[in-house]
Coordinates of N, CA and C in Angstrom, one line a residue:
Chain A
D191 N -8.3 -65.1 -13.4 CA -9.6 -64.4 -13.5 C -10.7 -65.9 -13.9
A192 N -11.5 -66.2 -13.0 CA -12.9 -66.7 -13.1 C -12.9 -66.5 -14.6
D193 N -14.0 -66.8 -15.5 CA -13.9 -67.1 -16.9 C -15.7 -66.6 -16.8
V194 N -16.7 -67.3 -15.8 CA -17.8 -66.0 -16.2 C -18.0 -66.1 -15.1
T195 N -18.4 -64.5 -14.5 CA -18.2 -63.2 -14.3 C -19.6 -63.0 -13.6
Q196 N -20.3 -62.7 -12.4 CA -22.1 -62.3 -12.1 C -21.1 -61.0 -11.2
T197 N -22.4 -60.4 -11.6 CA -22.2 -59.0 -10.2 C -23.9 -58.4 -10.6
P198 N -24.4 -58.1 -8.9 CA -23.8 -58.3 -7.9 C -23.1 -60.1 -7.9
R199 N -22.7 -59.8 -6.2 CA -23.5 -61.7 -6.0 C -23.8 -61.8 -4.4
N200 N -24.5 -60.4 -3.8 CA -25.5 -60.6 -3.3 C -26.8 -58.8 -3.0
R201 N -27.6 -59.6 -3.5 CA -28.5 -57.8 -3.3 C -29.4 -58.5 -2.1
I202 N -30.1 -57.6 -2.0 CA -31.0 -56.9 -0.5 C -32.0 -56.1 -2.0
T203 N -32.8 -55.7 -1.7 CA -34.5 -55.8 -2.6 C -34.7 -54.8 -1.8
K204 N -36.5 -54.2 -2.4 CA -38.0 -54.0 -1.1 C -38.4 -54.3 -3.2
T205 N -40.0 -54.9 -2.8 CA -41.1 -55.1 -4.0 C -41.2 -53.7 -4.5
G206 N -41.4 -54.5 -6.2 CA -42.1 -53.2 -6.6 C -40.3 -51.9 -7.0
K207 N -38.6 -52.2 -6.4 CA -38.2 -52.3 -7.2 C -37.3 -52.5 -8.0
R208 N -37.3 -52.1 -9.5 CA -35.7 -52.4 -10.3 C -34.8 -52.3 -10.7
I209 N -35.0 -53.9 -10.6 CA -32.7 -53.9 -10.3 C -32.4 -54.8 -11.4
M210 N -31.7 -55.2 -12.2 CA -30.2 -55.8 -13.0 C -29.7 -56.6 -11.9
L211 N -29.1 -57.9 -12.8 CA -28.0 -58.1 -12.8 C -26.9 -58.4 -13.9
E212 N -26.1 -59.1 -13.4 CA -25.3 -58.6 -14.9 C -24.3 -59.9 -14.9
C213 N -23.4 -60.3 -16.5 CA -22.9 -61.1 -16.6 C -21.7 -60.8 -18.3
S214 N -21.1 -61.1 -16.8 CA -19.5 -62.5 -18.6 C -19.2 -62.5 -18.3
Q215 N -18.7 -63.0 -19.3 CA -17.6 -63.5 -19.5 C -16.4 -63.6 -20.8
T216 N -15.6 -64.5 -20.5 CA -14.8 -64.7 -21.6 C -13.8 -65.5 -22.4
K217 N -15.1 -66.7 -21.9 CA -14.4 -67.8 -22.4 C -14.9 -67.5 -24.4
G218 N -15.4 -66.6 -24.4 CA -16.1 -66.7 -26.0 C -17.5 -67.8 -26.9
H219 N -17.6 -67.8 -25.3 CA -19.2 -68.8 -26.3 C -20.4 -67.9 -26.2
D220 N -20.8 -68.6 -27.4 CA -21.9 -67.6 -28.7 C -22.9 -67.7 -27.4
R221 N -23.9 -68.8 -26.8 CA -24.9 -68.9 -26.2 C -24.6 -69.3 -24.3
M222 N -25.9 -67.8 -23.8 CA -26.0 -67.7 -22.7 C -27.2 -68.7 -22.1
Y223 N -27.3 -68.4 -20.7 CA -28.2 -68.8 -20.1 C -28.2 -67.3 -18.9
W224 N -29.8 -67.8 -18.2 CA -30.4 -67.2 -16.5 C -30.8 -68.5 -16.3
Y225 N -30.7 -68.4 -14.8 CA -31.3 -70.0 -14.0 C -31.7 -69.0 -13.2
R226 N -32.4 -69.6 -12.4 CA -32.5 -69.4 -11.2 C -33.2 -70.8 -9.9
Q227 N -32.3 -70.3 -9.1 CA -32.7 -72.4 -8.2 C -33.3 -72.1 -6.6
D228 N -34.9 -72.2 -7.2 CA -34.8 -72.7 -5.9 C -34.4 -73.9 -5.2
P229 N -33.9 -73.9 -4.0 CA -34.4 -74.8 -2.7 C -35.5 -76.2 -3.0
G230 N -35.4 -77.4 -3.7 CA -36.6 -78.3 -4.4 C -37.0 -78.3 -5.0
L231 N -36.7 -77.3 -5.9 CA -37.6 -76.6 -7.5 C -36.2 -76.9 -8.9
G232 N -33.9 -77.4 -8.0 CA -33.8 -77.0 -8.7 C -32.8 -76.2 -9.4
L233 N -33.1 -76.0 -10.8 CA -32.3 -74.6 -11.2 C -33.4 -75.0 -12.6
R234 N -34.3 -74.2 -13.5 CA -35.6 -73.2 -13.2 C -34.9 -72.2 -15.0
L235 N -34.4 -72.5 -16.0 CA -34.5 -71.6 -17.2 C -35.1 -70.3 -16.8
I236 N -34.4 -69.6 -17.9 CA -36.0 -68.3 -17.1 C -35.5 -67.9 -18.6
Y237 N -34.5 -67.0 -19.8 CA -33.8 -67.0 -20.5 C -33.0 -67.5 -21.3
Y238 N -32.2 -67.3 -22.5 CA -31.1 -67.8 -22.7 C -31.8 -67.7 -24.6
S239 N -29.2 -67.2 -24.9 CA -29.5 -66.2 -25.9 C -28.1 -67.5 -26.9
F240 N -28.7 -67.9 -27.9 CA -28.4 -68.2 -28.8 C -26.7 -66.8 -29.4
D241 N -27.6 -65.7 -29.6 CA -25.9 -64.8 -30.3 C -26.5 -63.3 -30.4
V242 N -26.3 -62.4 -30.2 CA -26.5 -61.2 -30.0 C -27.6 -60.8 -30.7
K243 N -28.3 -61.2 -31.7 CA -29.1 -61.3 -32.5 C -29.9 -62.3 -31.2
D244 N -30.2 -63.3 -30.9 CA -31.3 -64.1 -30.7 C -31.8 -64.3 -29.0
I245 N -33.0 -63.6 -28.5 CA -32.9 -64.1 -27.1 C -34.8 -65.1 -27.5
N246 N -34.3 -66.2 -26.4 CA -35.6 -66.9 -26.8 C -36.8 -66.7 -25.3
K247 N -37.6 -67.0 -24.2 CA -38.0 -67.4 -23.2 C -37.7 -68.7 -22.4
G248 N -37.5 -69.2 -21.8 CA -36.8 -70.0 -21.9 C -38.3 -70.5 -20.6
E249 N -38.2 -72.1 -19.3 CA -39.4 -71.9 -18.6 C -41.1 -70.9 -17.9
I250 N -39.5 -70.5 -17.2 CA -39.9 -69.1 -16.3 C -40.0 -68.2 -16.7
S251 N -40.1 -67.2 -17.7 CA -40.0 -66.0 -17.9 C -40.3 -64.6 -17.2
D252 N -41.2 -65.3 -17.1 CA -42.6 -64.1 -16.7 C -42.0 -62.9 -15.5
G253 N -42.1 -61.4 -16.0 CA -41.2 -60.4 -14.7 C -40.0 -61.1 -14.5
Y254 N -39.7 -61.0 -15.2 CA -38.3 -60.5 -15.7 C -37.9 -60.7 -17.2
S255 N -37.1 -59.7 -18.1 CA -37.2 -59.5 -19.8 C -34.7 -60.1 -19.3
V256 N -33.9 -59.2 -19.9 CA -33.0 -60.3 -21.1 C -32.9 -58.9 -21.8
S257 N -31.5 -58.7 -21.3 CA -30.7 -57.6 -22.1 C -28.5 -58.9 -23.0
R258 N -29.2 -59.1 -24.4 CA -27.8 -58.9 -24.8 C -27.1 -57.7 -25.5
Q259 N -26.0 -58.1 -24.5 CA -25.1 -56.4 -25.0 C -24.8 -57.0 -26.1
A260 N -23.5 -57.8 -25.8 CA -22.6 -57.5 -26.5 C -22.5 -59.9 -26.2
Q261 N -21.9 -59.7 -27.2 CA -20.9 -61.7 -26.9 C -21.1 -61.6 -25.4
A262 N -19.6 -61.3 -24.9 CA -19.5 -62.0 -23.4 C -20.5 -61.0 -23.0
K263 N -22.1 -60.6 -22.7 CA -22.5 -59.6 -21.6 C -24.1 -60.5 -21.9
F264 N -24.6 -60.2 -20.9 CA -26.1 -60.9 -20.8 C -26.4 -60.7 -19.9
S265 N -26.9 -59.6 -19.3 CA -28.1 -59.4 -18.5 C -29.9 -59.1 -18.0
L266 N -30.0 -59.8 -17.1 CA -31.0 -60.5 -15.8 C -31.9 -58.6 -16.0
S267 N -33.3 -58.8 -16.4 CA -33.5 -57.4 -15.7 C -35.0 -58.1 -14.7
L268 N -35.3 -57.6 -14.1 CA -36.5 -58.0 -12.7 C -36.9 -56.6 -12.7
E269 N -38.0 -56.6 -14.0 CA -38.3 -54.9 -13.5 C -38.8 -54.2 -12.2
S270 N -40.0 -54.8 -12.2 CA -40.7 -55.6 -10.1 C -40.2 -55.9 -9.1
A271 N -39.8 -55.7 -9.0 CA -39.4 -56.8 -8.3 C -40.3 -57.4 -6.8
I272 N -41.0 -58.4 -6.1 CA -42.1 -59.7 -5.8 C -41.1 -60.4 -5.3
P273 N -41.0 -60.8 -3.8 CA -41.2 -61.5 -2.4 C -40.6 -63.3 -3.0
N274 N -41.7 -63.9 -4.6 CA -41.2 -64.4 -4.7 C -40.2 -65.1 -5.5
Q275 N -39.9 -64.2 -5.4 CA -38.4 -64.0 -6.8 C -36.9 -64.3 -6.2
T276 N -37.3 -64.3 -5.1 CA -36.6 -64.4 -4.2 C -35.5 -65.8 -4.9
A277 N -34.2 -66.5 -4.8 CA -33.1 -66.6 -5.3 C -32.1 -66.7 -5.8
L278 N -31.8 -68.3 -5.8 CA -30.3 -68.3 -6.7 C -30.6 -68.1 -8.0
Y279 N -29.2 -67.2 -8.7 CA -29.8 -66.9 -10.4 C -27.9 -66.5 -10.8
F280 N -27.6 -68.1 -11.8 CA -27.3 -68.3 -12.4 C -26.8 -67.7 -13.7
C281 N -25.9 -67.0 -13.9 CA -25.2 -67.3 -15.8 C -24.7 -68.7 -16.2
A282 N -24.7 -68.7 -16.9 CA -24.0 -69.9 -17.5 C -23.6 -69.4 -19.2
T283 N -23.0 -70.6 -19.2 CA -22.1 -69.9 -20.8 C -22.2 -70.6 -21.3
S284 N -22.5 -71.5 -22.5 CA -22.4 -73.0 -23.4 C -21.6 -72.5 -24.9
P285 N -20.9 -73.2 -25.7 CA -20.1 -73.8 -26.9 C -21.1 -74.1 -27.6
Q286 N -20.3 -74.3 -29.0 CA -21.5 -74.7 -30.0 C -20.8 -75.6 -30.2
G287 N -21.5 -77.4 -30.0 CA -20.8 -78.6 -30.3 C -21.3 -79.4 -30.6
A288 N -21.1 -80.3 -30.0 CA -22.4 -82.3 -29.8 C -23.3 -82.0 -28.8
T289 N -22.5 -81.4 -27.7 CA -23.0 -81.4 -25.8 C -22.9 -80.3 -25.8
E290 N -24.1 -79.8 -24.6 CA -24.4 -79.0 -23.5 C -23.8 -78.2 -23.4
T291 N -23.3 -78.9 -23.1 CA -21.8 -78.4 -21.4 C -22.0 -76.7 -21.4
Q292 N -22.7 -76.8 -20.3 CA -22.8 -75.3 -19.3 C -21.8 -75.1 -18.5
Y293 N -21.1 -73.9 -17.9 CA -20.0 -73.5 -17.7 C -20.9 -71.3 -16.6
F294 N -21.0 -72.0 -15.2 CA -21.7 -71.6 -14.5 C -20.8 -71.0 -14.1
G295 N -21.1 -69.4 -13.7 CA -21.1 -67.9 -12.6 C -21.4 -69.1 -11.5
P296 N -21.0 -67.9 -10.7 CA -20.3 -68.8 -9.2 C -22.1 -67.9 -8.1
G297 N -23.0 -67.3 -9.4 CA -24.0 -66.7 -9.3 C -24.7 -65.5 -7.7
T298 N -25.4 -64.4 -8.0 CA -26.2 -64.0 -6.9 C -27.3 -64.5 -6.2
R299 N -27.1 -64.2 -5.0 CA -28.8 -64.4 -4.4 C -28.8 -62.9 -4.1
L300 N -30.3 -63.2 -4.1 CA -31.0 -62.2 -4.6 C -32.0 -62.1 -3.3
L301 N -33.0 -61.4 -2.4 CA -32.9 -61.6 -0.2 C -34.4 -59.8 -1.8
V302 N -35.7 -60.5 -2.1 CA -36.8 -59.6 -2.6 C -38.1 -58.9 -0.9
L303 N -37.7 -58.0 0.0 CA -38.1 -57.4 1.1 C -39.8 -57.0 0.6
Chain B
T238 N -42.5 -82.3 -22.0 CA -41.8 -81.4 -21.3 C -39.9 -83.2 -20.9
Q239 N -39.5 -82.5 -20.8 CA -39.0 -83.8 -20.1 C -38.7 -84.0 -19.4
L240 N -38.4 -84.4 -18.3 CA -38.4 -84.6 -16.3 C -37.2 -85.3 -15.9
L241 N -36.0 -84.7 -15.2 CA -35.2 -86.1 -14.8 C -35.7 -85.9 -13.2
E242 N -35.7 -87.1 -13.4 CA -36.0 -86.9 -11.4 C -34.8 -88.0 -11.0
Q243 N -33.8 -87.4 -9.7 CA -33.1 -87.3 -9.2 C -33.0 -88.3 -7.9
S244 N -32.2 -89.6 -7.5 CA -32.9 -90.4 -5.5 C -31.1 -90.5 -5.6
P245 N -31.1 -90.3 -4.4 CA -31.9 -89.8 -3.5 C -31.9 -88.3 -3.4
Q246 N -33.0 -87.5 -2.3 CA -32.9 -86.5 -3.2 C -31.2 -85.6 -1.2
F247 N -32.1 -86.1 -0.2 CA -30.1 -86.4 0.6 C -29.9 -87.9 1.2
L248 N -28.0 -87.5 1.4 CA -27.7 -88.8 1.0 C -26.6 -88.3 1.6
S249 N -26.7 -88.8 3.7 CA -25.8 -88.4 4.2 C -25.1 -89.4 5.0
I250 N -23.3 -90.5 5.6 CA -23.3 -91.0 4.8 C -21.7 -90.7 6.1
Q251 N -21.2 -91.7 6.2 CA -19.8 -91.3 6.8 C -19.3 -92.0 6.0
E252 N -17.8 -91.2 6.1 CA -15.7 -91.1 5.7 C -15.9 -92.9 4.9
G253 N -15.4 -93.7 4.0 CA -14.8 -94.2 3.5 C -16.1 -95.3 3.2
E254 N -17.8 -95.1 3.1 CA -18.8 -95.8 3.1 C -18.2 -95.1 1.1
N255 N -19.6 -96.6 0.5 CA -19.8 -96.1 -1.3 C -21.4 -96.2 -1.0
L256 N -21.8 -95.1 -2.3 CA -22.9 -94.7 -2.2 C -23.3 -94.9 -4.0
T257 N -24.4 -94.5 -4.2 CA -25.0 -94.4 -5.5 C -26.4 -93.2 -5.9
V258 N -26.1 -92.0 -7.1 CA -26.8 -91.3 -6.8 C -27.0 -91.8 -8.5
Y259 N -28.8 -91.6 -8.4 CA -29.1 -92.1 -9.8 C -29.9 -91.2 -10.7
C260 N -30.5 -90.5 -11.9 CA -31.4 -90.3 -12.6 C -31.5 -90.6 -13.8
N261 N -32.8 -90.7 -13.6 CA -34.0 -91.0 -14.8 C -35.0 -90.6 -14.9
S262 N -35.4 -91.2 -16.4 CA -36.3 -90.4 -17.0 C -37.5 -91.8 -18.5
S263 N -38.2 -90.4 -18.5 CA -38.5 -91.4 -19.4 C -38.8 -90.7 -21.0
S264 N -37.8 -89.5 -20.9 CA -37.3 -89.9 -22.8 C -36.0 -89.9 -22.6
V265 N -35.8 -89.9 -23.9 CA -34.5 -89.9 -24.4 C -33.4 -89.1 -24.5
F266 N -32.0 -89.3 -23.4 CA -31.2 -87.3 -24.0 C -29.5 -87.7 -24.9
S267 N -29.3 -86.7 -25.5 CA -28.5 -87.4 -26.6 C -26.8 -86.9 -25.9
S268 N -27.3 -86.7 -24.5 CA -26.4 -86.3 -23.8 C -26.7 -86.3 -21.7
L269 N -25.9 -86.6 -20.8 CA -26.2 -86.2 -19.8 C -25.0 -86.3 -19.0
Q270 N -25.0 -84.7 -18.5 CA -23.7 -85.1 -17.6 C -24.2 -84.6 -15.8
W271 N -22.9 -85.1 -15.5 CA -23.0 -84.7 -13.8 C -22.9 -83.5 -13.3
Y272 N -22.6 -82.8 -13.0 CA -21.7 -81.7 -12.4 C -22.0 -81.6 -10.7
R273 N -21.8 -80.5 -10.2 CA -21.4 -81.3 -8.7 C -21.4 -79.1 -8.3
Q274 N -22.3 -79.3 -7.5 CA -22.6 -77.5 -7.0 C -21.6 -77.5 -5.4
E275 N -21.0 -77.0 -4.6 CA -20.6 -76.5 -4.1 C -21.5 -75.3 -2.6
P276 N -21.5 -74.9 -1.4 CA -22.6 -73.7 -0.7 C -21.3 -72.5 -1.1
G277 N -22.7 -71.4 -2.6 CA -22.1 -69.9 -1.7 C -21.3 -70.3 -3.7
E278 N -21.5 -70.6 -4.2 CA -20.5 -71.6 -6.1 C -21.3 -71.6 -7.2
G279 N -21.8 -71.9 -8.4 CA -22.4 -72.6 -9.2 C -22.0 -73.7 -9.5
P280 N -23.0 -74.5 -10.4 CA -22.2 -75.6 -10.3 C -21.5 -76.0 -10.8
V281 N -20.6 -77.2 -10.9 CA -19.0 -77.4 -11.9 C -19.2 -78.7 -12.5
L282 N -18.7 -78.6 -14.1 CA -19.0 -79.8 -14.8 C -17.4 -81.3 -14.2
L283 N -18.5 -82.8 -13.4 CA -18.1 -83.4 -13.1 C -17.3 -84.3 -14.6
V284 N -18.8 -85.2 -15.3 CA -18.8 -86.5 -17.2 C -19.8 -85.5 -17.9
T285 N -19.4 -85.5 -19.2 CA -19.9 -85.6 -20.0 C -20.4 -87.0 -20.1
V286 N -21.1 -88.0 -20.8 CA -22.1 -89.0 -21.5 C -22.0 -88.9 -21.9
V287 N -22.1 -89.5 -23.3 CA -22.5 -89.9 -24.7 C -22.9 -90.6 -25.6
T288 N -22.3 -91.4 -25.3 CA -22.6 -93.3 -25.8 C -23.9 -94.3 -24.7
G289 N -24.6 -94.6 -25.7 CA -25.4 -95.1 -24.9 C -25.0 -97.1 -23.8
G290 N -24.8 -96.9 -22.9 CA -23.9 -98.3 -21.7 C -22.3 -98.0 -21.2
E291 N -22.2 -96.3 -22.1 CA -20.7 -95.6 -21.9 C -20.6 -94.7 -20.2
V292 N -19.2 -95.8 -19.5 CA -18.9 -95.5 -18.7 C -17.6 -94.4 -18.3
K293 N -17.7 -93.9 -17.0 CA -16.6 -93.3 -17.8 C -16.3 -92.9 -15.9
K294 N -15.1 -93.2 -15.6 CA -14.6 -92.7 -14.4 C -13.3 -91.8 -14.0
L295 N -14.4 -91.0 -13.1 CA -12.6 -89.8 -12.5 C -12.1 -89.7 -10.9
K296 N -11.3 -90.6 -10.9 CA -10.6 -91.2 -9.5 C -12.1 -92.0 -9.3
R297 N -12.2 -91.8 -8.2 CA -13.2 -92.7 -7.6 C -14.8 -93.0 -7.0
L298 N -14.8 -91.2 -9.2 CA -16.3 -91.5 -9.1 C -15.8 -92.3 -10.7
T299 N -16.9 -93.4 -11.1 CA -17.7 -94.3 -12.5 C -19.1 -93.1 -12.1
F300 N -19.6 -93.4 -13.7 CA -20.6 -92.5 -13.9 C -20.9 -94.1 -15.6
Q301 N -22.1 -94.0 -15.1 CA -22.8 -94.9 -16.2 C -23.6 -94.6 -16.9
F302 N -24.0 -94.2 -18.3 CA -25.5 -93.4 -19.4 C -25.9 -95.2 -19.2
G303 N -27.5 -95.0 -19.4 CA -27.9 -96.2 -20.0 C -28.1 -96.9 -21.1
D304 N -27.2 -97.4 -21.6 CA -28.0 -98.6 -22.9 C -29.3 -97.7 -23.8
A305 N -30.3 -97.1 -22.3 CA -31.4 -96.4 -23.9 C -30.9 -94.8 -23.0
R306 N -30.0 -94.2 -22.9 CA -29.8 -92.7 -23.3 C -31.0 -92.2 -22.0
K307 N -31.9 -93.2 -21.3 CA -32.8 -92.5 -20.1 C -32.6 -92.4 -19.0
D308 N -30.7 -93.0 -18.9 CA -30.7 -92.9 -17.2 C -29.1 -92.5 -16.6
S309 N -28.9 -92.6 -15.9 CA -27.7 -92.4 -15.6 C -26.9 -92.9 -14.3
S310 N -26.2 -93.4 -13.4 CA -26.1 -93.1 -12.5 C -24.1 -92.6 -11.8
L311 N -24.1 -92.0 -10.6 CA -22.8 -91.6 -10.1 C -22.9 -92.5 -9.3
H312 N -21.9 -93.6 -9.8 CA -20.8 -94.2 -8.2 C -19.8 -93.9 -7.5
I313 N -19.6 -94.2 -6.2 CA -19.0 -93.0 -5.6 C -18.0 -93.4 -4.7
T314 N -16.4 -94.4 -4.6 CA -16.4 -95.2 -3.9 C -14.8 -95.2 -2.6
A315 N -15.4 -94.9 -1.6 CA -14.7 -94.1 -0.8 C -14.7 -92.6 -0.1
A316 N -15.8 -93.0 0.5 CA -16.2 -91.4 0.0 C -15.4 -90.7 1.0
Q317 N -14.8 -89.1 0.7 CA -14.8 -88.9 1.9 C -15.0 -87.0 2.0
P318 N -15.1 -86.7 2.8 CA -15.7 -85.5 2.9 C -15.3 -84.3 1.9
G319 N -14.5 -84.3 1.7 CA -14.1 -83.1 0.1 C -15.2 -83.6 -0.9
D320 N -16.0 -84.1 -0.7 CA -16.7 -85.2 -1.9 C -18.6 -84.5 -1.2
T321 N -18.4 -84.4 -0.5 CA -20.1 -82.6 -0.2 C -20.7 -82.4 -0.6
G322 N -21.7 -81.9 -1.8 CA -22.3 -81.0 -1.9 C -23.5 -81.5 -3.0
L323 N -24.0 -80.4 -3.8 CA -25.1 -81.0 -4.3 C -25.2 -81.7 -5.6
Y324 N -25.7 -82.5 -6.7 CA -25.0 -83.0 -7.4 C -26.2 -83.2 -8.2
L325 N -26.3 -83.0 -8.7 CA -26.4 -83.4 -10.5 C -26.9 -83.5 -11.3
C326 N -27.5 -84.2 -11.7 CA -27.7 -84.2 -13.7 C -28.3 -83.4 -14.4
A327 N -28.1 -83.3 -15.6 CA -29.2 -83.1 -16.4 C -28.4 -83.3 -17.1
G328 N -30.1 -83.8 -18.5 CA -29.2 -83.8 -20.1 C -30.2 -83.1 -21.2
G329 N -29.1 -83.5 -22.1 CA -29.0 -82.5 -23.1 C -30.2 -82.8 -24.3
G330 N -31.1 -82.0 -24.9 CA -31.5 -82.9 -26.5 C -31.7 -82.7 -27.3
G331 N -29.9 -82.3 -27.2 CA -29.4 -83.2 -28.5 C -29.6 -81.5 -30.3
G332 N -29.7 -82.0 -31.1 CA -30.4 -81.7 -32.2 C -29.4 -79.7 -31.7
S333 N -30.3 -78.8 -32.2 CA -30.2 -77.6 -32.5 C -30.9 -77.4 -31.2
N334 N -31.5 -77.2 -30.7 CA -32.5 -77.9 -28.9 C -30.4 -77.8 -27.5
Y335 N -30.0 -76.6 -28.0 CA -29.0 -76.8 -27.1 C -29.2 -76.0 -25.6
K336 N -29.5 -77.3 -24.7 CA -30.8 -76.5 -23.8 C -30.7 -77.4 -23.4
L337 N -30.3 -77.6 -21.2 CA -29.9 -78.8 -20.9 C -31.9 -79.1 -19.3
T338 N -31.6 -80.0 -19.2 CA -33.2 -80.3 -18.0 C -32.6 -80.6 -16.7
F339 N -32.8 -80.0 -15.8 CA -31.8 -80.7 -14.7 C -32.0 -80.9 -13.9
G340 N -31.8 -82.7 -12.7 CA -32.7 -83.0 -11.9 C -32.4 -81.5 -10.8
K341 N -33.6 -82.8 -10.1 CA -33.6 -81.3 -8.6 C -32.2 -81.7 -7.8
G342 N -31.7 -82.8 -8.1 CA -30.0 -83.1 -7.0 C -30.4 -83.4 -6.3
T343 N -29.0 -84.9 -5.7 CA -28.9 -84.9 -4.4 C -27.6 -85.0 -3.4
L344 N -28.2 -84.1 -2.8 CA -27.5 -83.6 -1.4 C -26.5 -84.0 -0.5
L345 N -25.3 -84.1 -0.6 CA -24.3 -85.9 -0.3 C -23.8 -84.7 1.1
T346 N -23.9 -85.4 1.7 CA -22.9 -85.4 3.2 C -22.2 -85.7 3.3
V347 N -20.8 -86.7 3.6 CA -19.6 -86.9 3.7 C -19.2 -86.7 5.6
N348 N -20.1 -88.0 6.2 CA -19.6 -87.5 8.1 C -17.7 -87.4 7.9
P349 N -16.8 -87.3 8.8 CA -15.7 -88.0 8.8 C -15.4 -88.9 9.9

C-alpha cells in the first residue's frame, strides 16, 4: 500500500464550484505540505503544517484553504475554483530530522472549466 | 527569496550517452536533494547531500554538492531509456525552516 495517498486522482470541475482534495499518510510524519505543479513553473508551496495545531501559508495560498484533521490527514480546499487553478496538486510529508526530505503522494490532476 | 536554477531545462539523448544536469543558486542550503518524477506520479527522492563537496553515487548516477553548498550536479553514465523523467533539485534551508525550495526541473528523454 502507498504511504501517501491522494483522492481524487483526477477531477474536472466548473468555475465557482467548491472542491476538496484529500491527503492521507501512514508514515507517521508530523509535517505535511500541499504543492501545485505547473509546466515551466515547477513545484510551488501552497500550505504546510508541522502538526495538527499548526497551519502556515506558503508562497501561493490565495484562493486556497486547508484543514489538518489529524496527524495523518491534510485536506486542501478551493472555495471557488477558477480556471487558473488548473494544475497538478501534490501532497507531501516529512519526518522531523536534520534534513527536509519529503515524500510525495501520486498527485491530483485538476481541470477547472 | 531562495531560488534554484536548473539547466538544461530539456535534454534529449541517445541510449548509452553520458549527461550532466546542474542546479545553481546564490543562496547557501543546509541540504540539497534530487528527486525524479515520472509522468502521472509524484517526485521520488533519489539522494540527499548535506556536506559541502560531498559526492554520492547511486549505481550509474553521481551526485555532487558544491563546496560552498550553493550548487549541485547530477551526472548519469551510460543513460538508459528507464532514466527518462523529470529531475528536480530541492534545497533545504535548515534550522526550524523545514521547507524545500524546488528548481523547475530538467526533463530528460533517453531514446533507445
